[in-house]
Short mmCIF file of C-alpha atoms and ligand atoms in Angstrom, two decimals:
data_model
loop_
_atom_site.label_atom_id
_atom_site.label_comp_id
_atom_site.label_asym_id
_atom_site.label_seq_id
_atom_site.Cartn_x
_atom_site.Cartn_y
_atom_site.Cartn_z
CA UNK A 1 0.00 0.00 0.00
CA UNK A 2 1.38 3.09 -0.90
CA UNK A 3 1.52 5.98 1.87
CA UNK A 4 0.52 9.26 1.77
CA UNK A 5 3.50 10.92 0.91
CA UNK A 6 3.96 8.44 -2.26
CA UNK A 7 0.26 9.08 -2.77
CA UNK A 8 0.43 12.94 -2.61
CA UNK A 9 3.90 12.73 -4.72
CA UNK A 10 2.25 11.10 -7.84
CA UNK A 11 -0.23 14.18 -7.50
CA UNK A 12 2.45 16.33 -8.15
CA UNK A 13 1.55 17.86 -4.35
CA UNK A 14 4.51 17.22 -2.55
CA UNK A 15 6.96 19.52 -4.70
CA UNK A 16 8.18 21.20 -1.49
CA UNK A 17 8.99 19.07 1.90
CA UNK A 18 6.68 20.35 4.12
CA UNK A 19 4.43 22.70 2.73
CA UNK A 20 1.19 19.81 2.13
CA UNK A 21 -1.39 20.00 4.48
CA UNK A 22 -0.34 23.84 5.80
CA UNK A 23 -0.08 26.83 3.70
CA UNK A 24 3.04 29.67 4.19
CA UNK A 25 2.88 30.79 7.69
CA UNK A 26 1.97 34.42 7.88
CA UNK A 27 5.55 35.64 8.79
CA UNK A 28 7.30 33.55 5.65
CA UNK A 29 4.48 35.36 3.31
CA UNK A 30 5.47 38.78 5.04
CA UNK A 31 8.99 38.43 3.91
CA UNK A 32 8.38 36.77 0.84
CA UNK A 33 10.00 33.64 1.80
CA UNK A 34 9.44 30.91 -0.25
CA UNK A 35 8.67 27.02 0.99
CA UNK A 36 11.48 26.10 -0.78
CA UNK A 37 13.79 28.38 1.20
CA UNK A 38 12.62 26.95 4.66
CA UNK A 39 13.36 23.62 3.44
CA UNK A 40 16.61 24.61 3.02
CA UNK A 41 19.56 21.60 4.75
CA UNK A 42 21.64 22.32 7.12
CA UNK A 43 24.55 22.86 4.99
CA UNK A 44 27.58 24.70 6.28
CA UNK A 45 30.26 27.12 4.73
CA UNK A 46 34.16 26.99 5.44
CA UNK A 47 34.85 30.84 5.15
CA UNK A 48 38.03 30.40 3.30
CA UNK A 49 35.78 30.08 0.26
CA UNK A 50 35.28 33.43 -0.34
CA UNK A 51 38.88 34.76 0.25
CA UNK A 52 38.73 38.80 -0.43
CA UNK A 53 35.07 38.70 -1.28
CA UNK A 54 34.09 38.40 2.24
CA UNK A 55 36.90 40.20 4.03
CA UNK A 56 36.51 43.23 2.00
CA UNK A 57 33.13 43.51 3.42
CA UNK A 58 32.41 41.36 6.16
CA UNK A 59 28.51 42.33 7.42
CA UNK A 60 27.29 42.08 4.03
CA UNK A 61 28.83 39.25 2.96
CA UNK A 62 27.70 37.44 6.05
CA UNK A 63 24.06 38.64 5.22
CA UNK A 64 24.95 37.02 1.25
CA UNK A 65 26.13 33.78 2.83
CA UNK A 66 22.51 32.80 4.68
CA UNK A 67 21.21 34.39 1.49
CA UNK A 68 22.01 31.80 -0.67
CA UNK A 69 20.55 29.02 2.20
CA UNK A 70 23.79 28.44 4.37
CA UNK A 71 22.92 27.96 7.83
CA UNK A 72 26.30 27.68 9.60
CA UNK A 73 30.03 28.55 9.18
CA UNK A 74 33.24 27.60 9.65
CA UNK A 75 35.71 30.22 10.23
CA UNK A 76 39.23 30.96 9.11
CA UNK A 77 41.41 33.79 9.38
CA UNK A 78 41.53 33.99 13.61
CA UNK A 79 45.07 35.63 14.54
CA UNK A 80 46.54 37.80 17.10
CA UNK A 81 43.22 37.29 19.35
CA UNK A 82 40.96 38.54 16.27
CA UNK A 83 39.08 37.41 13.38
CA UNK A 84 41.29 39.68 10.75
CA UNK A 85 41.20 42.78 11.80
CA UNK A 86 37.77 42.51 13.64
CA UNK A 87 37.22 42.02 17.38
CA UNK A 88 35.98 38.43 17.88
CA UNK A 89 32.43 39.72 19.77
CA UNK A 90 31.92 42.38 16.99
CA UNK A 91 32.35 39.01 14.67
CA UNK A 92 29.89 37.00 16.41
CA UNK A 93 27.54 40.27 16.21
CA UNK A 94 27.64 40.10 12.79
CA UNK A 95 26.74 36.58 12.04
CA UNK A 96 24.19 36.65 14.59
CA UNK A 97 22.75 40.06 12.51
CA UNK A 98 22.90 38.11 9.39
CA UNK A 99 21.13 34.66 10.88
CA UNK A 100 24.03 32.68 10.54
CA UNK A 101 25.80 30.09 13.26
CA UNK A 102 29.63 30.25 14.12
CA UNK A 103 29.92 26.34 14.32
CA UNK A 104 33.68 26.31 13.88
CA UNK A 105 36.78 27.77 13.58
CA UNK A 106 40.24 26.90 11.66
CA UNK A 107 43.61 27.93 13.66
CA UNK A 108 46.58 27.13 13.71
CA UNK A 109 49.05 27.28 16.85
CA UNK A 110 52.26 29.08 15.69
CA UNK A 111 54.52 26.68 16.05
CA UNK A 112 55.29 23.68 13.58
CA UNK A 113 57.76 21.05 14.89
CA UNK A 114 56.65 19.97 18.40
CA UNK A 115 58.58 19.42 21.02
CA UNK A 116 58.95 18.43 24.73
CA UNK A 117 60.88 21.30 25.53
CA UNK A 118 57.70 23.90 23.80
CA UNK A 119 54.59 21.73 24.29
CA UNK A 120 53.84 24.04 27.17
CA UNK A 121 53.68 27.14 24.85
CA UNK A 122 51.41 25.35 22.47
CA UNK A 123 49.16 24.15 25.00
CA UNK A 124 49.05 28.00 26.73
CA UNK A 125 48.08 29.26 22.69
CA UNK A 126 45.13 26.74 22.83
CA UNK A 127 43.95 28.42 26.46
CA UNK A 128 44.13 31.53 25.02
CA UNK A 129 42.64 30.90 21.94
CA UNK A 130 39.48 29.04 23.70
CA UNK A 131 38.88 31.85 25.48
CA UNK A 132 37.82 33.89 22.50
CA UNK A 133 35.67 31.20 20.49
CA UNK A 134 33.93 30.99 24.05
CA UNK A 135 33.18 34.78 22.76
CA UNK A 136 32.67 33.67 18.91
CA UNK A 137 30.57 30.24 20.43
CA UNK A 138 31.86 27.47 18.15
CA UNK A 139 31.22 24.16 18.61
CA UNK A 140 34.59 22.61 17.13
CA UNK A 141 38.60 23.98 17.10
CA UNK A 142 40.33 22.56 14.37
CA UNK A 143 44.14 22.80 13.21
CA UNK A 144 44.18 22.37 9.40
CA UNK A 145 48.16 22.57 9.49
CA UNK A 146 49.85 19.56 9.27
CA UNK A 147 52.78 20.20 11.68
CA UNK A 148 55.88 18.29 11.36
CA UNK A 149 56.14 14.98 11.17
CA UNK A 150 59.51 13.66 10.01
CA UNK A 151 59.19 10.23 11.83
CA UNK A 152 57.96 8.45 14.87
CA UNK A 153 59.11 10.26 17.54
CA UNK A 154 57.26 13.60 15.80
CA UNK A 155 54.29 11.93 15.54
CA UNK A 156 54.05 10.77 19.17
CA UNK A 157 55.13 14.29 20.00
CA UNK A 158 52.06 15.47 17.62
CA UNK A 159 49.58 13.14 19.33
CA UNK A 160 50.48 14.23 23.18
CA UNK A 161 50.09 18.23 21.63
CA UNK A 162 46.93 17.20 19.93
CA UNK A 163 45.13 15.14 23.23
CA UNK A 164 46.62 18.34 25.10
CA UNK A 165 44.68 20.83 22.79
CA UNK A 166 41.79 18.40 23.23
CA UNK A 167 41.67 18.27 27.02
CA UNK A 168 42.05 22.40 26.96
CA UNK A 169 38.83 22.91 24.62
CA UNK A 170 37.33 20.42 26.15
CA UNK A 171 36.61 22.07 29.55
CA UNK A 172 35.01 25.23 27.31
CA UNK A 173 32.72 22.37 25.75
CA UNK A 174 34.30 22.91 22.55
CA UNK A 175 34.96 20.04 20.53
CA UNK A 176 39.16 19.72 19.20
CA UNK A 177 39.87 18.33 15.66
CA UNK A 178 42.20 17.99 13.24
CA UNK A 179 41.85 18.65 9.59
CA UNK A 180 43.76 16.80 6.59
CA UNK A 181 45.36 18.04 3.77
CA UNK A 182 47.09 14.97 1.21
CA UNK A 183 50.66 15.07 3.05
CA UNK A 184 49.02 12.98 6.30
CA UNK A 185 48.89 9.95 3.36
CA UNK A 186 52.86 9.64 3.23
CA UNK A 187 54.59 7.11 5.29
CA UNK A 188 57.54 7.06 7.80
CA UNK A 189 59.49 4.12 8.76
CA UNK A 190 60.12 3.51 12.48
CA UNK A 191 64.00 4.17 12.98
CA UNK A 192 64.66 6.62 10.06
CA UNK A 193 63.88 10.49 9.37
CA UNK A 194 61.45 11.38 6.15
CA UNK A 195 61.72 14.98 5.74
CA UNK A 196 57.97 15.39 4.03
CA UNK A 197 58.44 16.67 0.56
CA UNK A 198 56.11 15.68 -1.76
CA UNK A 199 58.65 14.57 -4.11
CA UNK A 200 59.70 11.61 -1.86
CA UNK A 201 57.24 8.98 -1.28
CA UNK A 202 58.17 6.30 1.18
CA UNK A 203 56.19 2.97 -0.23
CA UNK A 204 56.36 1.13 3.06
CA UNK A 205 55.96 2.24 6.69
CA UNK A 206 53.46 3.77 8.25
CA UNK A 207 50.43 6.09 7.28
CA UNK A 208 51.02 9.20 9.05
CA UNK A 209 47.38 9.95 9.24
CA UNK A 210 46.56 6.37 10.97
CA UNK A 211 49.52 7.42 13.62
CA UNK A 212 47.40 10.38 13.96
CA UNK A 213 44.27 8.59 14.12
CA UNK A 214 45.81 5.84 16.90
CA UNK A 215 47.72 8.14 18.70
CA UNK A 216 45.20 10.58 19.76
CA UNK A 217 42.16 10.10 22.53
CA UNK A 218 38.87 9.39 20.59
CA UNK A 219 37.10 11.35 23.39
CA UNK A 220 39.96 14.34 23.26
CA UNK A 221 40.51 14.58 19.29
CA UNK A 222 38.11 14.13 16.32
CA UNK A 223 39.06 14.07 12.76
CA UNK A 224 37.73 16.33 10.53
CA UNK A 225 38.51 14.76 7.23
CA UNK A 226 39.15 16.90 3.69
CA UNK A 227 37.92 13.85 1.54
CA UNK A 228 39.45 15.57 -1.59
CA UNK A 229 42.59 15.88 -0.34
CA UNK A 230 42.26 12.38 1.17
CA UNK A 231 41.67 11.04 -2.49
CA UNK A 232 44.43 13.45 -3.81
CA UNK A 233 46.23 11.53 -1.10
CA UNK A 234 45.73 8.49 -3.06
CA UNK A 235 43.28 7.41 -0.11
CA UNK A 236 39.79 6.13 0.37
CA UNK A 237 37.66 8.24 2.03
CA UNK A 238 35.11 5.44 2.72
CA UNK A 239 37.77 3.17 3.82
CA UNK A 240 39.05 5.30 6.88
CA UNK A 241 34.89 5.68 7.62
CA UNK A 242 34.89 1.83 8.16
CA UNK A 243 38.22 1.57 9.48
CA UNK A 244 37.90 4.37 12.07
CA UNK A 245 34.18 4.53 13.06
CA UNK A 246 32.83 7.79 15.10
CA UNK A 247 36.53 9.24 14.28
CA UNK A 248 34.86 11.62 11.55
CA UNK A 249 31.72 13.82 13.08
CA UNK A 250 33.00 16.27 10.48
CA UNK A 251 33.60 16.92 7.02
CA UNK A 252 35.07 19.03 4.48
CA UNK A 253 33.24 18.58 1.44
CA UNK A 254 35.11 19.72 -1.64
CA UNK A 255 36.23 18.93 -5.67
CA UNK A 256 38.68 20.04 -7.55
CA UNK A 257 36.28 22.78 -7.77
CA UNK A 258 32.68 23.16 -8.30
CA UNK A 259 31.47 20.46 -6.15
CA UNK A 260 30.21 17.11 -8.65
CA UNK A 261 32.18 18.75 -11.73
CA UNK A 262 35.03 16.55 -11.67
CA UNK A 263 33.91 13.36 -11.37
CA UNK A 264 36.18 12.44 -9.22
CA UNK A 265 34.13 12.82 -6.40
CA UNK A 266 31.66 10.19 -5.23
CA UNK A 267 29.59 12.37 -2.87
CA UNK A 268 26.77 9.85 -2.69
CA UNK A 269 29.10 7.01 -1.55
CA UNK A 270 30.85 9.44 0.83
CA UNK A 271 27.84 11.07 2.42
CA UNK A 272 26.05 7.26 2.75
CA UNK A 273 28.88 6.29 5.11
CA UNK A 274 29.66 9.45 6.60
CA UNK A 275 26.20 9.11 7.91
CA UNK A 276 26.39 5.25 9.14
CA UNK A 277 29.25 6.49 10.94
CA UNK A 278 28.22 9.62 12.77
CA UNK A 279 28.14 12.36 10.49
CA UNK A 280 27.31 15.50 12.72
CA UNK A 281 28.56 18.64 10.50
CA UNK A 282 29.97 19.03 7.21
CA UNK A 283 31.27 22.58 4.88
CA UNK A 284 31.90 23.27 1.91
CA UNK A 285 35.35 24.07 0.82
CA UNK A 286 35.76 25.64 -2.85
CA UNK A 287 39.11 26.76 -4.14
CA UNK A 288 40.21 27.06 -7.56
CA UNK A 289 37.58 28.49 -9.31
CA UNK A 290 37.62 27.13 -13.36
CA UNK A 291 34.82 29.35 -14.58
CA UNK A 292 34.79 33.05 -15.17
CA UNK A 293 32.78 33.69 -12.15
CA UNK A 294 32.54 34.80 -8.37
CA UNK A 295 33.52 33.00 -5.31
CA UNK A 296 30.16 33.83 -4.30
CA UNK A 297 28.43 32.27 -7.49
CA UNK A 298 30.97 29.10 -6.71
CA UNK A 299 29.72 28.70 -3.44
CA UNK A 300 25.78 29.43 -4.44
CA UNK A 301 26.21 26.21 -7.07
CA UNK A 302 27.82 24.13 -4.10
CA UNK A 303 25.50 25.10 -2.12
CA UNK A 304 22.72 23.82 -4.75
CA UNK A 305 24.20 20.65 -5.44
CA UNK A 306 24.45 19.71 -1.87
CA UNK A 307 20.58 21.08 -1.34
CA UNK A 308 19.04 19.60 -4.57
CA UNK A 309 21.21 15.68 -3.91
CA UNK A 310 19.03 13.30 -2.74
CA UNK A 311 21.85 11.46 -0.14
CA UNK A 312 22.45 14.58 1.76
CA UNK A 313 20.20 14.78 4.68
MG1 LIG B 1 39.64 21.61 3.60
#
């Protein structure tokens, strides 16, 4: 027996989620919002994006970002205690004036090779830096630098900074991640010193993303995984889903550019398991524009393929 919905589909009546059996609420028609609008997913922006087109102008391009159906972001560009050259609580007053939700926030500590003797700096830049996305109210911290990681004793080094971070942010109840870029997918053989350039690949040893992964408190350190730059890593995205279950609450979704252009991408795949294994939040990431047209217009057709495909939720 078919149900309602099916019923109501094949009547051509269900063209917008939500809208059968209840007409536009009085405050949607006063603003000329359509059904379609409120329908919108809960589909998030990385900031980076936009580059120049949304510093130059901040407030309005905030307002041009929930415009086009974005409901949260993920910023970039925190340094020296401020978002550019605004004052973190002025930031958060902006997104809150243009209806938009600081989920996260992209820093990096300013220091790349970790080591016993500085761990105590790095962990005092995380305290400090907590403080202000208390003001800015993210959800998530994530470092999107890869520091380095020549061999094993880096790594280990890495992992204590990284559960460090986590236990920090954690007392704020903010969550502590770490984004990927394609460099994680090298390996390092125990006993010997890789210095990461991306002309020398080691072909046995270990991934330096699954030290990452292993070395790091589940409950202290998510994984906020780049899945293009885990395929340009020559790496599965779907594979580390299975492999490392509840490891990736959060995504970066992004192509070489316009998201689904390429074809290199298998979003549906990526999204179906994302979700089986505890999908929370995901942004878009664009870079690399091929088309004669705005970062804005790049993000607007992300933000359409995302809305319009049937496996994102
Ligand atoms: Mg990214």
């Amino acid at each position: 027996m078919e149900t309602k919905r099916e019923f109501l589909k094949k009547l051509g009546l269900l063209t917008v989620g939500g809208m059968v059996g209840g007409a536009m609420t009085p405050a949607m028609a006063a603003k000329g919002t359509s059904g379609a609008f409120a329908t919108n997913k809960n589909i998030g922006l990385q900031i980076y994006s936009l580059g120049r087109e949304l510093t130059d102008d901040v407030p309005n391009g905030l307002k041009k970002i929930a415009e086009i159906g974005y409901k949260s972001i993920e910023l970039a560009g925190y340094r020296d205690r401020k978002m550019g050259k605004i004052e973190v609580a002025d930031y958060r007053k902006m997104a809150d004036d243009a209806g938009l939700k600081i989920t996260g926030s992209h820093v990096n500590p300013p220091i790349r090779k970790y080591t016993k003797d500085n761990m105590g700096e790095i962990a005092d830049f995380w305290k400090q830096t907590v403080e202000d996305h208390i003001k800015l109210g993210v959800a998530t911290l994530v470092q999107p630098g890869m520091p380095t990681i020549d061999n094993h004793e880096d790594a280990a080094n890495v992992c204590e900074v990284f559960n460090k971070a986590g236990e920090i942010v954690k007392e704020a109840d903010i969550k502590w991640g770490y984004h990927n870029h394609d460099r994680e997918f090298q390996k390092i053989v125990k006993g010997e010193s890789t210095p990461q350039t991306s002309s020398h690949r080691s072909q046995k040893g270990d991934v330096v993303y699954d030290l990452m992964l292993n070395g790091t408190d589940p409950k202290l350190v998510f994984f906020e995984m780049d899945v293009y730059w885990t395929v340009m890593g020559q790496n599965d995205p779907l594979e580390y889903f299975e492999k490392y279950p509840g490891r990736f609450p959060v995504l970066h979704i992004k192509d070489r550019s316009i998201l689904g252009k390429s074809g290199m991408m298998n979003f549906r795949n990526i999204f179906t398991k994302a979700y089986e294994n505890g999908l929370e939040e995901f942004y878009v990431e664009l870079e690399n524009i091929k088309e004669d047209i705005t970062q804005f217009e790049g993000v607007k057709r992300c933000f359409t393929y995302l809305n319009k495909a049937k496996f994102v939720k």
